[in-house]
Amino acid sequence: AQSVTQLGSHVSVSEGALVLLRCNYSSSVPPYLFWYVQYPNQGLQLLLKYTSAATLVKGINGFEAEFKKSETSFHLTKPSAHMSDAAEYFCAVSEGRDDKIIFGKGTRLHILP
Amino acid sequence: DAGVIQSPRHEVTEMGQEVTLRCKPISGHNSLFWYRQTMMRGLELLIYFNNNVPIDDSGMPEDRFSAKMPNASFSTLKIQPSEPRDSAVYFCASGSGPNYGYTFGSGTRLTVV
């Protein structure tokens, strides 16, 4: 069964610094992988997805993620953090054989002025 | 496109009462998901439907929870009787397959007192 582990429930970075949010997955078949963002009191919004095309995926708001099969990782990065990036970020996996998407426990990103 | 529409946005009810949460998926989407989000347990998949048919309800916590999808444009999640530990944010999401990702509603914040 597929699963996702997000390392660090809270991450703090300074404004302008690199953002790195870590995600490792477990899947018995080539997975679909997703990053979602949740702002306070809102639903989840899709940031980007990996669907077996290019391993480096670009998303909205300057975020990108790289699929590394050998490391079973799908880490999310952004070169320069903005205050508006403060939110909770969820990594998710789907095996594609059915429609289920399983989410990690989330990482709350704090941006320091 | 109005997105996934959930109602009500907030619900406060007394223990023992019946609660019904509603969801209107995006037109044309053939999969619908109900998730529950709490601080302790994160995002939990409760049940999902494909073409209005329940596919996996293994996440439904107890018999007090039930979900229906009578047609492609409407789904309900019912809790009867409600208990304080059911307090959470309940999200509905819809989609057309994992390679496209899923669109979430804004959620229903349920408080059972």
Short mmCIF file of C-alpha atoms in Angstrom, two decimals:
data_model
loop_
_atom_site.label_atom_id
_atom_site.label_comp_id
_atom_site.label_asym_id
_atom_site.label_seq_id
_atom_site.Cartn_x
_atom_site.Cartn_y
_atom_site.Cartn_z
CA ALA A 1 0.00 0.00 0.00
CA GLN A 2 1.19 3.49 -0.73
CA SER A 3 2.30 5.86 2.02
CA VAL A 4 3.99 9.21 2.44
CA THR A 5 6.37 10.51 5.08
CA GLN A 6 7.02 14.20 5.47
CA LEU A 7 10.12 15.01 7.49
CA GLY A 8 9.53 17.87 9.90
CA SER A 9 6.11 19.00 11.02
CA HIS A 10 7.39 22.59 11.21
CA VAL A 11 10.03 24.30 9.09
CA SER A 12 11.18 27.89 9.52
CA VAL A 13 13.14 29.83 6.92
CA SER A 14 14.07 33.48 6.56
CA GLU A 15 12.45 35.58 3.89
CA GLY A 16 14.57 35.28 0.74
CA ALA A 17 16.14 31.98 1.78
CA LEU A 18 15.78 28.60 0.12
CA VAL A 19 12.70 26.58 0.99
CA LEU A 20 13.15 22.80 1.19
CA LEU A 21 10.30 20.57 2.33
CA ARG A 22 11.06 16.86 2.39
CA CYS A 23 8.81 14.03 1.28
CA ASN A 24 9.52 10.32 0.94
CA TYR A 25 7.02 7.88 -0.44
CA SER A 26 6.36 4.18 -0.53
CA SER A 27 4.64 2.60 -3.49
CA SER A 28 4.61 -0.82 -5.08
CA VAL A 29 4.17 0.63 -8.56
CA PRO A 30 5.35 3.82 -10.27
CA PRO A 31 3.46 6.48 -8.37
CA TYR A 32 1.73 9.71 -9.06
CA LEU A 33 3.00 12.32 -6.59
CA PHE A 34 1.53 15.63 -5.53
CA TRP A 35 2.19 18.66 -3.39
CA TYR A 36 -0.74 20.62 -2.04
CA VAL A 37 -0.75 23.86 -0.05
CA GLN A 38 -3.29 24.85 2.59
CA TYR A 39 -3.63 28.43 3.74
CA PRO A 40 -5.42 29.11 7.03
CA ASN A 41 -9.12 28.32 6.99
CA GLN A 42 -9.01 27.20 3.38
CA GLY A 43 -9.09 23.96 1.46
CA LEU A 44 -6.10 22.32 -0.18
CA GLN A 45 -4.79 23.74 -3.44
CA LEU A 46 -2.72 21.72 -5.90
CA LEU A 47 0.81 23.12 -6.21
CA LEU A 48 2.26 20.59 -8.62
CA LYS A 49 2.12 16.95 -9.65
CA TYR A 50 4.41 14.26 -11.02
CA THR A 51 2.81 11.86 -13.48
CA SER A 52 5.82 9.99 -14.97
CA ALA A 53 6.85 12.66 -17.45
CA ALA A 54 9.75 14.98 -16.55
CA THR A 55 11.32 14.24 -13.17
CA LEU A 56 11.64 17.95 -12.36
CA VAL A 57 8.18 19.39 -12.00
CA LYS A 58 7.42 23.08 -11.87
CA GLY A 59 4.36 24.35 -10.08
CA ILE A 60 2.65 27.54 -9.12
CA ASN A 61 4.14 30.35 -7.04
CA GLY A 62 7.73 29.45 -8.02
CA PHE A 63 7.74 26.02 -6.39
CA GLU A 64 9.24 22.94 -7.97
CA ALA A 65 9.84 19.34 -6.97
CA GLU A 66 12.13 16.61 -8.22
CA PHE A 67 11.16 12.95 -8.42
CA LYS A 68 14.08 10.71 -7.43
CA LYS A 69 13.17 7.07 -7.79
CA SER A 70 16.42 5.79 -6.26
CA GLU A 71 15.74 7.79 -3.10
CA THR A 72 11.93 7.40 -3.19
CA SER A 73 11.79 11.14 -2.64
CA PHE A 74 9.79 14.07 -3.97
CA HIS A 75 11.14 17.11 -2.13
CA LEU A 76 9.60 20.54 -2.67
CA THR A 77 11.83 23.57 -3.17
CA LYS A 78 11.64 27.28 -3.84
CA PRO A 79 14.76 29.39 -4.34
CA SER A 80 13.57 32.44 -2.40
CA ALA A 81 10.88 32.40 0.29
CA HIS A 82 8.22 35.07 0.49
CA MET A 83 6.08 35.92 3.49
CA SER A 84 3.06 34.81 1.50
CA ASP A 85 4.46 31.25 1.37
CA ALA A 86 3.61 30.71 5.03
CA ALA A 87 1.13 27.83 4.98
CA GLU A 88 0.87 24.10 5.49
CA TYR A 89 2.18 21.87 2.74
CA PHE A 90 1.07 18.32 2.08
CA CYS A 91 2.80 15.67 0.01
CA ALA A 92 0.53 12.97 -1.42
CA VAL A 93 0.84 9.75 -3.42
CA SER A 94 -1.43 7.73 -5.63
CA GLU A 95 -0.64 4.38 -7.19
CA GLY A 96 -3.02 5.08 -10.04
CA ARG A 97 -4.61 1.64 -9.96
CA ASP A 98 -7.50 3.26 -8.20
CA ASP A 99 -8.25 6.88 -7.52
CA LYS A 100 -7.05 6.99 -3.93
CA ILE A 101 -4.65 9.72 -2.91
CA ILE A 102 -2.93 9.29 0.44
CA PHE A 103 -1.60 12.38 2.19
CA GLY A 104 1.35 12.91 4.50
CA LYS A 105 0.82 14.59 7.84
CA GLY A 106 1.85 17.98 6.50
CA THR A 107 4.66 20.46 7.13
CA ARG A 108 3.88 23.93 8.39
CA LEU A 109 6.19 26.47 6.78
CA HIS A 110 7.01 29.59 8.79
CA ILE A 111 8.69 32.56 7.13
CA LEU A 112 10.87 34.74 9.33
CA PRO A 113 11.22 38.44 8.46
CA ASP B 1 -16.25 26.90 -12.81
CA ALA B 2 -17.44 27.32 -9.22
CA GLY B 3 -15.17 24.59 -7.91
CA VAL B 4 -16.18 22.02 -5.32
CA ILE B 5 -18.93 23.46 -3.16
CA GLN B 6 -19.42 22.33 0.42
CA SER B 7 -22.13 23.31 2.85
CA PRO B 8 -22.43 24.39 5.52
CA ARG B 9 -19.06 26.11 6.13
CA HIS B 10 -19.49 25.85 9.86
CA GLU B 11 -21.70 23.57 11.93
CA VAL B 12 -22.10 23.54 15.69
CA THR B 13 -24.27 20.81 17.12
CA GLU B 14 -24.95 19.06 20.37
CA MET B 15 -23.76 15.57 21.11
CA GLY B 16 -26.27 13.00 19.94
CA GLN B 17 -27.67 15.08 17.11
CA GLU B 18 -27.58 14.06 13.48
CA VAL B 19 -25.26 16.04 11.23
CA THR B 20 -25.36 16.12 7.44
CA LEU B 21 -22.55 17.59 5.38
CA ARG B 22 -23.08 18.31 1.70
CA CYS B 23 -20.86 18.43 -1.35
CA LYS B 24 -21.32 19.40 -4.96
CA PRO B 25 -18.39 18.19 -7.09
CA ILE B 26 -17.09 19.85 -10.23
CA SER B 27 -19.20 18.95 -13.22
CA GLY B 28 -17.59 16.20 -15.27
CA HIS B 29 -15.47 14.81 -12.45
CA ASN B 30 -16.16 11.13 -11.89
CA SER B 31 -14.45 10.63 -8.52
CA LEU B 32 -15.46 12.14 -5.19
CA PHE B 33 -13.65 11.91 -1.89
CA TRP B 34 -14.47 12.73 1.72
CA TYR B 35 -11.57 13.58 4.04
CA ARG B 36 -11.43 14.51 7.71
CA GLN B 37 -8.72 16.79 9.07
CA THR B 38 -7.71 17.05 12.73
CA MET B 39 -4.57 18.25 14.46
CA MET B 40 -3.92 14.83 15.91
CA ARG B 41 -4.54 12.64 12.88
CA GLY B 42 -3.97 14.96 9.94
CA LEU B 43 -5.89 14.29 6.72
CA GLU B 44 -7.74 11.00 6.73
CA LEU B 45 -9.53 9.57 3.72
CA LEU B 46 -12.97 8.46 4.89
CA ILE B 47 -14.58 7.20 1.68
CA TYR B 48 -14.44 7.69 -2.04
CA PHE B 49 -16.82 7.20 -4.93
CA ASN B 50 -16.23 6.53 -8.59
CA ASN B 51 -19.13 7.14 -10.97
CA ASN B 52 -21.42 7.52 -7.92
CA VAL B 53 -20.49 4.08 -6.57
CA PRO B 54 -18.69 3.75 -3.21
CA ILE B 55 -15.33 2.10 -3.92
CA ASP B 56 -13.54 2.19 -0.58
CA ASP B 57 -15.12 3.05 2.76
CA SER B 58 -12.42 1.51 4.91
CA GLY B 59 -11.62 4.90 6.40
CA MET B 60 -15.09 5.47 7.80
CA PRO B 61 -14.44 5.40 11.53
CA GLU B 62 -17.66 3.83 12.78
CA ASP B 63 -21.16 2.84 11.79
CA ARG B 64 -22.27 6.25 12.95
CA PHE B 65 -20.78 7.59 9.72
CA SER B 66 -22.47 7.07 6.37
CA ALA B 67 -22.05 8.62 2.93
CA LYS B 68 -24.17 8.65 -0.18
CA MET B 69 -23.85 9.87 -3.72
CA PRO B 70 -27.30 9.68 -5.29
CA ASN B 71 -26.16 11.35 -8.51
CA ALA B 72 -23.08 12.81 -10.16
CA SER B 73 -23.65 16.29 -8.75
CA PHE B 74 -24.30 15.66 -5.07
CA SER B 75 -22.95 13.75 -2.09
CA THR B 76 -23.66 13.73 1.63
CA LEU B 77 -21.75 12.62 4.68
CA LYS B 78 -23.94 11.91 7.66
CA ILE B 79 -23.00 11.38 11.30
CA GLN B 80 -25.68 9.93 13.55
CA PRO B 81 -25.39 10.28 16.49
CA SER B 82 -22.62 12.85 16.64
CA GLU B 83 -19.98 12.84 19.39
CA PRO B 84 -17.47 15.51 20.53
CA ARG B 85 -14.59 13.48 19.05
CA ASP B 86 -16.14 13.96 15.61
CA SER B 87 -15.19 17.64 15.79
CA ALA B 88 -12.94 18.29 12.78
CA VAL B 89 -12.82 19.92 9.38
CA TYR B 90 -14.41 17.74 6.73
CA PHE B 91 -13.28 18.19 3.14
CA CYS B 92 -14.81 17.01 -0.07
CA ALA B 93 -12.66 16.67 -3.19
CA SER B 94 -13.41 15.66 -6.77
CA GLY B 95 -11.38 14.70 -9.80
CA SER B 96 -11.05 12.77 -13.04
CA GLY B 97 -8.19 10.47 -12.16
CA PRO B 98 -4.89 10.72 -10.26
CA ASN B 99 -2.94 11.99 -13.25
CA TYR B 100 -4.98 15.20 -13.04
CA GLY B 101 -4.91 15.69 -9.26
CA TYR B 102 -7.98 16.55 -7.25
CA THR B 103 -9.81 19.76 -6.41
CA PHE B 104 -10.80 20.38 -2.82
CA GLY B 105 -13.72 22.29 -1.41
CA SER B 106 -13.30 24.87 1.35
CA GLY B 107 -14.38 22.39 4.00
CA THR B 108 -16.98 22.20 6.74
CA ARG B 109 -15.78 22.93 10.26
CA LEU B 110 -17.82 20.71 12.57
CA THR B 111 -17.95 21.31 16.30
CA VAL B 112 -19.85 18.87 18.47
CA VAL B 113 -20.44 20.12 22.02
#
